[in-house]
CSV table of C-alpha atoms and ligand atoms in Angstrom, one decimal:
chain,number,residue,atom,x,y,z
A,90,MET,CA,-0.3,0.1,0.3
A,91,GLN,CA,1.2,3.4,-1.0
A,92,ILE,CA,1.3,6.1,1.5
A,93,SER,CA,0.5,9.8,0.7
A,94,PRO,CA,3.4,12.5,2.2
A,95,ASP,CA,-0.4,13.8,4.0
A,96,GLN,CA,-0.9,10.6,5.9
A,97,GLN,CA,3.0,10.5,6.3
A,98,LYS,CA,2.8,13.8,7.8
A,99,LEU,CA,-0.6,12.7,10.9
A,100,LEU,CA,1.3,9.5,11.2
A,101,ARG,CA,4.2,11.2,12.0
A,102,GLN,CA,1.7,13.1,14.0
A,103,LEU,CA,0.5,10.4,16.2
A,104,PRO,CA,1.8,10.4,20.1
A,105,GLY,CA,3.3,7.3,20.9
A,106,VAL,CA,1.9,5.0,24.0
A,107,ASP,CA,4.7,6.7,27.0
A,108,SER,CA,3.7,10.3,26.4
A,109,LEU,CA,-0.2,9.3,26.4
A,110,LEU,CA,0.3,7.4,29.4
A,111,GLU,CA,2.6,10.2,31.1
A,112,ILE,CA,-0.7,12.0,30.6
A,113,ILE,CA,-3.0,9.8,32.1
A,114,ALA,CA,-0.7,9.1,34.8
A,115,LYS,CA,-0.8,12.9,36.1
A,116,GLU,CA,-5.6,12.6,35.8
A,117,ALA,CA,-7.8,12.2,38.5
A,118,PHE,CA,-10.3,10.5,36.2
A,119,PHE,CA,-7.7,7.0,35.4
A,120,LYS,CA,-7.0,6.9,39.6
A,121,GLY,CA,-7.5,3.1,40.4
A,122,ILE,CA,-7.9,1.9,37.3
A,123,PRO,CA,-5.7,-0.8,37.0
A,124,GLN,CA,-2.6,-0.6,34.6
A,125,THR,CA,-3.0,-3.1,32.3
A,126,VAL,CA,-6.5,-1.5,31.4
A,127,LEU,CA,-4.6,1.5,31.0
A,128,VAL,CA,-2.0,0.3,28.3
A,129,SER,CA,-4.4,-1.8,26.5
A,130,SER,CA,-6.6,1.1,25.8
A,131,VAL,CA,-4.1,3.8,25.1
A,132,ARG,CA,-2.8,1.3,22.8
A,133,ASN,CA,-6.4,0.7,21.2
A,134,VAL,CA,-6.9,4.1,21.1
A,135,ILE,CA,-3.7,4.4,18.3
A,136,ASP,CA,-4.2,1.6,16.8
A,137,ALA,CA,-7.4,2.8,15.6
A,138,LYS,CA,-6.2,5.9,15.1
A,139,ARG,CA,-3.1,4.5,13.1
A,140,GLN,CA,-5.9,2.3,10.4
A,141,ALA,CA,-8.0,5.3,10.1
A,142,ILE,CA,-5.1,7.5,9.1
A,143,LEU,CA,-4.1,4.8,6.5
A,144,ASN,CA,-7.9,4.0,5.5
A,145,ASN,CA,-7.7,7.7,4.4
A,146,ASP,CA,-10.6,8.1,7.0
A,147,PRO,CA,-12.0,11.2,7.0
A,148,ALA,CA,-12.2,11.7,11.2
A,149,THR,CA,-8.6,12.2,11.0
A,150,GLU,CA,-7.5,15.4,10.9
A,151,ALA,CA,-4.4,17.1,12.7
A,152,SER,CA,-6.5,18.2,15.5
A,153,SER,CA,-7.6,14.8,16.3
A,154,LEU,CA,-4.4,13.5,16.9
A,155,LEU,CA,-3.8,16.2,19.5
A,156,ASP,CA,-3.6,14.4,23.2
A,157,SER,CA,-6.2,15.9,24.3
A,158,ARG,CA,-8.6,14.4,21.8
A,159,MET,CA,-6.4,11.1,22.3
A,160,ILE,CA,-7.0,11.2,25.8
A,161,ASP,CA,-10.9,11.0,24.9
A,162,ALA,CA,-10.8,8.7,23.7
A,163,VAL,CA,-9.0,6.2,25.9
A,164,LYS,CA,-11.6,7.6,28.5
A,165,LYS,CA,-14.0,6.4,26.8
A,166,THR,CA,-12.5,3.2,25.5
A,167,VAL,CA,-11.4,2.6,29.6
A,168,ASN,CA,-15.1,3.1,30.6
A,169,ALA,CA,-16.2,0.7,28.3
A,170,ALA,CA,-13.8,-2.2,29.8
A,171,MET,CA,-15.1,-0.7,33.1
A,172,THR,CA,-18.0,-1.9,32.6
A,173,ALA,CA,-18.8,-5.5,33.4
A,174,ASN,CA,-19.9,-7.6,29.9
A,175,LEU,CA,-22.7,-9.7,31.1
A,176,ARG,CA,-25.1,-7.3,32.4
A,177,ARG,CA,-29.0,-7.1,34.1
A,178,THR,CA,-30.9,-6.4,30.6
A,179,ILE,CA,-34.5,-4.7,30.2
A,180,ASN,CA,-36.9,-7.8,28.1
A,181,ALA,CA,-39.1,-5.3,26.5
A,182,THR,CA,-39.6,-8.1,23.6
A,183,GLY,CA,-42.6,-9.9,25.1
A,184,VAL,CA,-41.3,-13.3,24.6
A,185,VAL,CA,-41.2,-15.1,28.2
A,186,VAL,CA,-38.3,-17.6,28.0
A,187,HIS,CA,-36.1,-15.6,25.4
A,188,THR,CA,-32.4,-18.0,25.3
A,189,ASN,CA,-30.6,-14.1,24.0
A,190,LEU,CA,-31.6,-13.0,27.2
A,191,GLY,CA,-30.9,-15.3,29.7
A,192,ARG,CA,-34.0,-17.6,29.5
A,193,SER,CA,-35.9,-17.7,32.9
A,194,LEU,CA,-35.3,-14.9,36.0
A,195,LEU,CA,-35.4,-17.0,39.0
A,196,ALA,CA,-37.9,-17.3,42.5
A,197,PRO,CA,-37.1,-15.0,44.6
A,198,GLU,CA,-36.5,-18.2,46.8
A,199,ALA,CA,-34.0,-19.6,44.6
A,200,ILE,CA,-32.2,-16.9,44.4
A,201,GLU,CA,-31.8,-16.5,48.8
A,202,ASN,CA,-30.9,-20.2,48.6
A,203,LEU,CA,-27.8,-19.9,45.7
A,204,VAL,CA,-27.1,-16.6,47.0
A,205,THR,CA,-26.5,-18.3,50.7
A,206,ILE,CA,-24.8,-21.6,48.6
A,207,ALA,CA,-22.4,-19.1,47.4
A,208,GLY,CA,-20.8,-18.1,50.1
A,209,ARG,CA,-20.6,-20.9,52.4
A,210,TYR,CA,-19.7,-24.3,52.3
A,211,SER,CA,-22.5,-26.6,52.0
A,212,ASN,CA,-23.4,-30.3,51.9
A,213,LEU,CA,-23.2,-30.6,48.3
A,214,GLU,CA,-20.8,-34.0,47.9
A,215,TYR,CA,-21.6,-34.5,52.3
A,216,ASP,CA,-23.8,-37.3,53.5
A,217,LEU,CA,-24.4,-35.4,56.7
A,218,SER,CA,-26.8,-38.8,58.6
A,219,ILE,CA,-23.8,-41.0,58.3
A,220,GLY,CA,-20.9,-38.8,58.1
A,221,LYS,CA,-19.5,-39.6,55.0
A,222,ARG,CA,-19.4,-39.0,51.0
A,223,GLY,CA,-22.4,-38.4,49.8
A,224,SER,CA,-24.0,-38.1,46.3
A,225,ARG,CA,-24.0,-34.5,44.7
A,226,TYR,CA,-28.0,-35.2,43.4
A,227,SER,CA,-29.6,-36.6,46.3
A,228,SER,CA,-30.7,-32.5,47.1
A,229,VAL,CA,-33.1,-33.0,44.1
A,230,GLU,CA,-33.4,-36.5,42.9
A,231,GLY,CA,-36.3,-37.0,45.3
A,232,LEU,CA,-37.7,-34.3,44.7
A,233,ILE,CA,-37.9,-34.6,40.8
A,234,CYS,CA,-39.3,-38.4,41.2
A,235,GLU,CA,-42.0,-37.2,44.0
A,236,ILE,CA,-43.1,-34.1,41.4
A,237,SER,CA,-42.8,-36.2,38.6
A,238,GLY,CA,-44.1,-39.8,39.7
A,239,ALA,CA,-41.1,-41.4,38.3
A,240,GLU,CA,-38.7,-43.7,39.6
A,241,ALA,CA,-35.4,-41.7,39.2
A,242,ALA,CA,-33.8,-38.7,38.2
A,243,LEU,CA,-30.4,-37.1,37.3
A,244,VAL,CA,-29.8,-33.8,36.1
A,245,VAL,CA,-26.4,-32.4,34.1
A,246,ASN,CA,-25.4,-28.7,32.7
A,247,ASN,CA,-28.4,-28.5,30.4
A,248,ASN,CA,-31.1,-30.5,28.0
A,249,ALA,CA,-29.0,-30.9,25.1
A,250,GLY,CA,-26.1,-32.8,27.2
A,251,ALA,CA,-28.4,-34.7,28.8
A,252,VAL,CA,-30.0,-36.0,25.4
A,253,LEU,CA,-26.0,-37.0,24.0
A,254,LEU,CA,-26.3,-38.6,27.2
A,255,CYS,CA,-29.0,-40.5,27.3
A,256,LEU,CA,-27.9,-41.5,23.7
A,257,GLU,CA,-24.4,-42.2,24.2
A,258,THR,CA,-25.5,-44.7,27.2
A,259,ILE,CA,-28.2,-46.4,25.6
A,260,ALA,CA,-27.5,-46.4,21.8
A,261,ARG,CA,-24.0,-46.2,21.0
A,262,GLY,CA,-23.4,-48.2,17.6
A,263,LYS,CA,-27.1,-49.0,17.9
A,264,GLU,CA,-29.8,-47.7,15.5
A,265,VAL,CA,-32.4,-44.9,17.6
A,266,VAL,CA,-35.5,-45.1,15.2
A,267,VAL,CA,-37.1,-41.1,14.6
A,268,SER,CA,-39.7,-39.7,13.0
A,269,ARG,CA,-38.6,-37.7,10.3
A,270,GLY,CA,-41.0,-35.2,11.4
A,271,GLU,CA,-39.4,-34.9,14.6
A,272,LEU,CA,-35.9,-34.2,13.8
A,273,VAL,CA,-35.9,-30.6,15.0
A,274,GLU,CA,-33.4,-28.2,15.2
A,275,ILE,CA,-33.8,-25.5,18.5
A,276,GLY,CA,-32.1,-21.7,17.4
A,277,GLY,CA,-28.2,-22.2,17.2
A,278,SER,CA,-26.8,-25.1,17.9
A,279,PHE,CA,-28.7,-28.4,18.7
A,280,ARG,CA,-29.8,-30.3,15.8
A,281,VAL,CA,-31.2,-33.9,16.9
A,282,PRO,CA,-28.9,-35.9,13.8
A,283,ASP,CA,-25.7,-34.0,15.0
A,284,VAL,CA,-26.7,-35.0,18.4
A,285,MET,CA,-27.0,-38.6,17.3
A,286,ALA,CA,-23.6,-38.6,15.5
A,287,LYS,CA,-21.9,-36.9,18.8
A,288,SER,CA,-23.6,-39.7,20.3
A,289,GLY,CA,-22.4,-42.6,18.3
A,290,GLY,CA,-26.1,-43.9,17.4
A,291,ILE,CA,-27.3,-44.9,14.3
A,292,LEU,CA,-29.9,-42.3,13.1
A,293,LYS,CA,-33.0,-44.6,11.8
A,294,GLU,CA,-35.3,-42.0,9.9
A,295,VAL,CA,-38.9,-43.2,9.6
A,296,GLY,CA,-42.2,-41.2,7.9
A,297,THR,CA,-42.4,-38.5,6.6
A,298,THR,CA,-42.8,-34.6,7.6
A,299,ASN,CA,-46.5,-34.8,8.0
A,300,ARG,CA,-47.2,-38.5,8.3
A,301,THR,CA,-45.7,-41.1,10.4
A,302,HIS,CA,-47.7,-44.0,11.9
A,303,ILE,CA,-46.4,-46.8,14.1
A,304,ARG,CA,-46.2,-49.3,11.2
A,305,ASP,CA,-42.9,-46.6,9.8
A,306,TYR,CA,-41.2,-47.4,13.5
A,307,GLU,CA,-42.5,-51.6,13.2
A,308,ASN,CA,-40.5,-52.0,9.9
A,309,ALA,CA,-37.5,-50.1,11.1
A,310,ILE,CA,-37.0,-52.6,13.9
A,311,GLY,CA,-34.2,-55.2,13.4
A,312,PRO,CA,-31.3,-56.5,15.2
A,313,ASN,CA,-29.1,-53.7,15.7
A,314,THR,CA,-32.2,-51.5,16.9
A,315,GLY,CA,-31.4,-49.8,20.4
A,316,LEU,CA,-33.5,-47.2,21.3
A,317,LEU,CA,-37.0,-45.6,20.1
A,318,LEU,CA,-37.3,-42.1,20.3
A,319,LYS,CA,-39.3,-39.8,20.1
A,320,VAL,CA,-38.7,-35.4,20.3
A,321,HIS,CA,-41.2,-33.3,20.9
A,322,THR,CA,-41.2,-30.1,18.3
A,323,SER,CA,-41.6,-28.0,20.9
A,324,ASN,CA,-40.6,-25.2,18.4
A,325,TYR,CA,-42.8,-25.8,15.7
A,326,SER,CA,-45.6,-27.2,14.6
A,327,VAL,CA,-46.9,-30.0,12.0
A,328,VAL,CA,-50.5,-28.7,10.9
A,329,GLY,CA,-52.9,-30.1,8.0
A,330,PHE,CA,-52.6,-33.7,7.3
A,331,THR,CA,-50.5,-35.1,9.8
A,332,ALA,CA,-50.5,-38.4,11.8
A,333,GLU,CA,-48.6,-38.6,14.8
A,334,VAL,CA,-47.5,-41.8,17.1
A,335,THR,CA,-48.5,-40.8,20.4
A,336,LEU,CA,-46.1,-41.8,23.4
A,337,ARG,CA,-47.9,-45.1,24.2
A,338,GLU,CA,-48.4,-46.8,21.1
A,339,LEU,CA,-44.5,-46.6,20.7
A,340,VAL,CA,-43.8,-47.5,24.5
A,341,ASP,CA,-46.1,-50.8,24.0
A,342,LEU,CA,-44.6,-51.4,20.7
A,343,GLY,CA,-41.2,-51.1,22.4
A,344,ALA,CA,-42.2,-53.0,24.9
A,345,THR,CA,-43.2,-56.0,22.2
A,346,HIS,CA,-39.7,-55.7,20.9
A,347,GLN,CA,-38.1,-55.1,24.4
A,348,LEU,CA,-36.4,-52.3,23.3
A,349,PRO,CA,-35.8,-48.6,25.4
A,350,VAL,CA,-38.2,-45.5,24.9
A,351,MET,CA,-36.9,-42.2,25.3
A,352,GLU,CA,-38.3,-38.9,24.9
A,353,ASP,CA,-37.0,-35.6,24.6
A,354,LEU,CA,-39.8,-33.0,25.6
A,355,GLY,CA,-37.4,-30.1,25.4
A,356,SER,CA,-39.0,-27.9,27.3
A,357,GLY,CA,-40.8,-29.3,30.0
A,358,THR,CA,-43.5,-28.3,32.3
A,359,PHE,CA,-44.6,-30.1,35.5
A,360,ILE,CA,-48.1,-27.9,34.9
A,361,ASP,CA,-51.1,-28.8,32.5
A,362,PHE,CA,-51.1,-25.2,30.9
A,363,SER,CA,-54.3,-25.9,29.7
A,364,LYS,CA,-56.1,-26.1,32.9
A,365,TYR,CA,-54.7,-22.3,33.0
A,366,GLY,CA,-56.9,-21.0,29.4
A,367,LEU,CA,-53.6,-21.7,27.2
A,368,LEU,CA,-52.9,-24.3,24.5
A,369,LYS,CA,-51.9,-28.1,25.8
A,370,GLU,CA,-47.8,-28.3,26.6
A,371,PRO,CA,-46.6,-32.2,26.9
A,372,THR,CA,-46.1,-32.5,30.6
A,373,VAL,CA,-43.5,-34.6,32.6
A,374,GLN,CA,-45.8,-36.6,34.4
A,375,GLU,CA,-47.5,-37.6,30.8
A,376,SER,CA,-44.6,-39.2,29.7
A,377,VAL,CA,-43.8,-40.9,32.9
A,378,ILE,CA,-47.5,-42.3,32.7
A,379,ALA,CA,-46.7,-43.7,29.3
A,380,GLY,CA,-44.4,-45.7,30.3
A,381,THR,CA,-41.3,-43.8,28.7
A,382,ASP,CA,-38.0,-45.1,30.2
A,383,VAL,CA,-36.1,-42.4,29.9
A,384,ILE,CA,-37.1,-38.5,29.5
A,385,THR,CA,-34.7,-35.6,29.3
A,386,PHE,CA,-35.8,-31.7,29.1
A,387,SER,CA,-34.7,-27.9,30.3
A,388,GLY,CA,-34.1,-26.3,33.7
A,389,ASP,CA,-34.6,-22.7,32.8
A,390,LYS,CA,-37.6,-23.1,30.0
A,391,LEU,CA,-40.7,-23.4,30.6
A,392,LEU,CA,-39.7,-24.9,34.0
A,393,GLY,CA,-38.7,-21.5,35.6
A,394,GLY,CA,-35.4,-22.7,37.5
A,395,PRO,CA,-31.7,-22.0,36.6
A,396,GLN,CA,-29.9,-23.4,33.1
A,397,ALA,CA,-29.8,-27.6,33.7
A,398,GLY,CA,-30.6,-30.9,32.2
A,399,ILE,CA,-33.2,-33.5,34.1
A,400,ILE,CA,-33.6,-36.7,32.8
A,401,VAL,CA,-36.1,-39.0,34.7
A,402,GLY,CA,-37.3,-42.6,33.9
A,403,LYS,CA,-36.7,-46.3,34.9
A,404,LYS,CA,-34.7,-47.1,37.8
A,405,ALA,CA,-32.1,-49.4,35.5
A,406,VAL,CA,-31.3,-46.7,33.2
A,407,ILE,CA,-30.8,-44.0,35.1
A,408,ASP,CA,-28.7,-46.0,37.2
A,409,SER,CA,-26.9,-46.8,33.8
A,410,ILE,CA,-26.4,-43.6,32.9
A,411,LYS,CA,-25.3,-42.8,36.1
A,412,LYS,CA,-22.0,-44.9,35.4
A,413,ASN,CA,-21.2,-43.0,32.2
A,414,PRO,CA,-18.3,-40.9,32.4
A,415,ILE,CA,-19.9,-38.1,30.0
A,416,ALA,CA,-22.1,-37.5,32.9
A,417,ARG,CA,-19.3,-36.6,35.4
A,418,ALA,CA,-17.7,-34.3,32.1
A,419,LEU,CA,-21.1,-33.0,32.4
A,420,ARG,CA,-21.9,-32.5,35.9
A,421,ILE,CA,-24.0,-29.2,37.4
A,422,ASP,CA,-22.5,-27.2,40.2
A,423,LYS,CA,-23.4,-26.5,42.8
A,424,LEU,CA,-25.0,-23.1,42.2
A,425,THR,CA,-26.9,-24.5,39.9
A,426,LEU,CA,-28.2,-27.0,42.4
A,427,ALA,CA,-29.1,-24.6,45.3
A,428,ALA,CA,-31.4,-22.4,42.7
A,429,LEU,CA,-33.1,-26.3,41.2
A,430,GLU,CA,-34.0,-27.3,44.2
A,431,SER,CA,-35.5,-24.0,45.6
A,432,THR,CA,-37.5,-24.1,42.0
A,433,LEU,CA,-38.7,-27.8,42.7
A,434,ARG,CA,-39.7,-27.2,45.9
A,435,LEU,CA,-42.0,-24.5,44.9
A,436,TYR,CA,-43.9,-27.3,42.5
A,437,ARG,CA,-44.8,-29.3,45.6
A,438,ASP,CA,-47.7,-27.0,45.1
A,439,GLN,CA,-49.2,-25.8,41.4
A,440,GLU,CA,-50.9,-23.0,42.4
A,441,LYS,CA,-48.0,-21.8,44.0
A,442,ALA,CA,-45.4,-22.3,41.3
A,443,ALA,CA,-47.6,-20.7,38.7
A,444,ARG,CA,-47.1,-17.6,41.2
A,445,MET,CA,-44.1,-17.5,42.4
A,446,ILE,CA,-42.3,-18.7,39.4
A,447,PRO,CA,-41.2,-15.6,37.5
A,448,THR,CA,-41.1,-17.6,33.7
A,449,LEU,CA,-44.9,-19.2,34.5
A,450,GLN,CA,-46.2,-15.1,36.1
A,451,MET,CA,-45.5,-14.3,33.2
A,452,ILE,CA,-46.8,-16.2,31.2
A,453,MET,CA,-50.4,-16.3,33.0
A,454,LEU,CA,-50.2,-12.9,33.5
A,455,PRO,CA,-53.4,-11.8,33.1
A,456,LEU,CA,-54.5,-8.5,30.4
A,457,ASP,CA,-55.8,-6.2,33.3
A,458,GLU,CA,-51.9,-6.3,34.3
A,459,ILE,CA,-50.6,-6.0,31.2
A,460,GLN,CA,-52.7,-3.2,30.2
A,461,LYS,CA,-51.9,-1.2,33.8
A,462,ARG,CA,-48.2,-1.4,33.0
A,463,ALA,CA,-48.5,-0.1,29.3
A,464,ASN,CA,-50.9,2.7,30.6
A,465,ARG,CA,-48.8,3.4,33.1
A,466,LEU,CA,-45.4,3.8,30.7
A,467,ALA,CA,-47.4,5.2,28.2
A,468,GLY,CA,-48.3,7.7,30.9
A,469,GLY,CA,-44.8,8.3,32.0
A,470,LEU,CA,-43.2,8.9,28.1
A,471,LYS,CA,-46.0,11.6,27.5
A,472,LYS,CA,-45.4,13.3,30.9
A,473,ILE,CA,-41.6,13.8,29.3
A,474,GLY,CA,-43.5,16.8,26.9
A,475,ASP,CA,-41.1,16.2,24.3
A,476,PRO,CA,-43.0,16.9,21.6
A,477,ARG,CA,-41.3,14.9,19.0
A,478,LEU,CA,-42.5,11.8,21.1
A,479,ARG,CA,-45.1,9.8,19.9
A,480,ILE,CA,-46.4,7.3,21.9
A,481,ARG,CA,-49.2,4.4,20.7
A,482,LEU,CA,-51.1,1.7,22.6
A,483,LEU,CA,-51.2,-1.7,20.3
A,484,GLU,CA,-52.8,-4.3,20.9
A,485,GLN,CA,-50.5,-7.6,20.1
A,486,SER,CA,-49.4,-10.4,21.1
A,487,SER,CA,-46.3,-12.1,23.3
A,488,LYS,CA,-44.7,-15.5,23.2
A,489,THR,CA,-43.4,-18.2,25.5
A,490,GLY,CA,-40.2,-18.4,23.6
A,491,GLY,CA,-38.0,-21.4,24.8
A,492,GLY,CA,-39.1,-23.7,21.7
A,493,ALA,CA,-42.5,-24.0,23.9
A,494,LEU,CA,-45.7,-23.1,22.9
A,495,PRO,CA,-45.0,-22.0,18.8
A,496,LEU,CA,-48.9,-21.3,18.4
A,497,MET,CA,-49.5,-20.0,21.2
A,498,GLU,CA,-50.3,-16.0,21.1
A,499,LEU,CA,-50.8,-14.0,24.6
A,500,PRO,CA,-52.6,-11.5,23.9
A,501,SER,CA,-51.0,-8.1,25.5
A,502,LEU,CA,-51.4,-4.5,25.1
A,503,CYS,CA,-47.3,-3.1,23.6
A,504,VAL,CA,-46.2,0.5,23.8
A,505,ALA,CA,-45.1,1.9,20.3
A,506,VAL,CA,-42.9,4.9,20.0
A,507,GLN,CA,-41.3,7.1,17.4
A,508,ILE,CA,-39.5,9.8,17.8
A,509,GLU,CA,-39.7,12.7,15.5
A,510,GLY,CA,-35.8,12.7,13.4
A,511,ILE,CA,-34.8,10.0,14.8
A,512,SER,CA,-34.9,7.0,12.9
A,513,PRO,CA,-36.4,3.5,14.8
A,514,ASN,CA,-33.4,2.1,14.1
A,515,THR,CA,-30.9,4.7,15.8
A,516,LEU,CA,-33.5,4.7,18.5
A,517,GLU,CA,-33.1,1.1,19.0
A,518,LYS,CA,-29.5,1.3,19.4
A,519,MET,CA,-30.1,4.3,21.6
A,520,MET,CA,-32.0,2.1,23.8
A,521,ARG,CA,-29.8,-0.6,23.3
A,522,ASN,CA,-26.4,1.2,24.3
A,523,ASN,CA,-28.6,2.7,27.2
A,524,ASP,CA,-27.7,1.6,31.1
A,525,PRO,CA,-28.6,-0.7,31.8
A,526,PRO,CA,-29.6,-1.7,28.4
A,527,ILE,CA,-33.4,-2.0,26.9
A,528,ILE,CA,-34.0,-4.9,23.9
A,529,ALA,CA,-37.5,-4.1,22.0
A,530,ARG,CA,-38.2,-4.7,18.8
A,531,ILE,CA,-38.7,-2.3,15.1
A,532,GLU,CA,-42.3,-2.8,13.7
A,533,ASN,CA,-43.6,-0.8,10.7
A,534,ASP,CA,-41.4,2.4,11.9
A,535,TRP,CA,-42.3,1.7,15.6
A,536,TYR,CA,-39.8,0.7,18.3
A,537,VAL,CA,-42.8,-1.5,20.4
A,538,MET,CA,-42.5,-2.4,24.0
A,539,ASP,CA,-44.4,-5.2,25.4
A,540,PRO,CA,-44.9,-4.4,28.6
A,541,ARG,CA,-45.3,-8.9,29.9
A,542,THR,CA,-41.4,-9.5,30.3
A,543,ILE,CA,-41.0,-5.4,32.2
A,544,GLN,CA,-40.4,-6.1,35.2
A,545,THR,CA,-42.6,-3.4,37.4
A,546,ASP,CA,-39.4,-2.0,39.1
A,547,GLU,CA,-37.9,-1.4,35.4
A,548,LEU,CA,-40.6,1.2,33.7
A,549,SER,CA,-39.4,3.5,35.7
A,550,ALA,CA,-34.9,3.2,34.0
A,551,ILE,CA,-37.3,2.4,30.3
A,552,GLU,CA,-38.8,6.5,31.5
A,553,THR,CA,-35.2,7.9,32.3
A,554,ALA,CA,-34.1,6.4,29.2
A,555,PHE,CA,-36.4,8.3,27.5
A,556,GLU,CA,-36.2,11.7,28.8
A,557,ASN,CA,-32.5,11.5,28.8
A,558,LEU,CA,-32.7,10.7,25.5
A,559,THR,CA,-35.2,13.7,24.0
A,560,THR,CA,-33.3,15.7,26.0
A,561,ARG,CA,-29.9,15.1,24.7
A,562,ALA,CA,-31.0,14.8,21.3
A,563,PRO,CA,-30.6,18.0,19.2
A,564,LYS,CA,-33.9,20.3,18.4
B,140,LIG,C1,-34.0,-26.6,24.0
B,140,LIG,C2,-34.3,-28.2,23.2
B,140,LIG,C3,-33.2,-28.5,23.6
B,140,LIG,C4,-31.8,-28.0,24.2
B,140,LIG,O1,-31.6,-27.7,25.4
B,140,LIG,P1,-31.0,-26.6,26.9
B,140,LIG,O2,-31.3,-27.0,27.9
B,140,LIG,O3,-31.0,-25.9,25.8
B,140,LIG,O4,-29.4,-27.4,26.3
B,140,LIG,C5,-33.2,-29.9,23.0
B,140,LIG,N1,-34.6,-30.6,22.7
B,140,LIG,C6,-35.2,-30.2,22.8
B,140,LIG,C7,-36.3,-30.6,22.0
B,140,LIG,C8,-35.4,-28.4,22.8
B,140,LIG,O5,-36.2,-27.6,22.9
């Protein structure tokens, strides 16, 4: 690349790392900032400037290279470096179990227990009754069995791990029969065929995308068949001319051929949502009653607990899964266990669970409560009194998310905003860069916030964000 004389001149004016660090050492702003952060910030600012000069970037006039301007840039970089990367975020999307935004919020009891266990020693793997080494899983296994009706249970790091572990234990080197309509991909990286391949199981697809019959499974069974697998198509629905084999039929077929049956429920739930006027989602208890040998589901989707993969089923199968060395590699940590145990305890009383577990509470949030929040937010925004602010209430629907209840539309009332002179995309970006960040969606040029997933104590933070934004925006 040819460097022009102008560029050479600018490059020579670029201050050096040491000279900027000398200035920084005298400025109060930088007191207490770790030296590593200062050095890397100065380097980053100088490197970025050098690159900008080489690119003939218009913002590289000589005045931008003055020490004072460079130090301003370093301050910004230092601020960014000193801000936590993982931050609390306001979810105004209306998607309750939003994987990108951390899925489930824990119930107060679960948070309290997590904090206690985090800061103290615990009997994690110590049996207090005999004073000897105990099992890490004993704090939750009994509870899971009590609530689900299963004979035995095991928890691992997440449901993807649970599926992998079960397939590897039961079906390595053997054929696993699955319906073509159930070869799901869950957002990002979980695909049934890929997990199957990694587990060493051999995928044996049967039926068609929209219709699979029990005879399809039956015809596929051969000497090397090791498992019949059912996957809950949690994030989509095949509608129209469809046929699906029930779990019951599959269990009967398995019994006839002495083959185990596994169900990956994905977003497992202990609660029958149809009792609350919502769409039916298969429950863990129903899968247990049907006689399924092993069932896997997530801890942080509809269950509303911490990230975990829960495995329940017949004792003999669960025992062999526990002995698999991969179980050790996927083991759940004590903070998760603490939060999971407290969450599970709430499920002993379903009404209480629905009230206390934020995920369930938000899914079942009555429309009049949402309307109240929407009116409060809209009122707060109107009070800012900026004539450029246009506010509308929109009847829309929220989503459960987390690959659950894909067809369910939860009626909601959203607050939509436009600001004259600021494009919806710019507005979205500004809100995203707010502290705390606010995430919402753009629809038909409106910035749309769904109060269902906005916590009541977050409404004022949103109002403040808009207030700051309108004060800062040039009139
Ligand atoms: C979400 C999901 C998984 C993966 O669960 P994670 O807890 O995210 O690891 C696996 N199978 C199905 C059907 C799912 O919906």
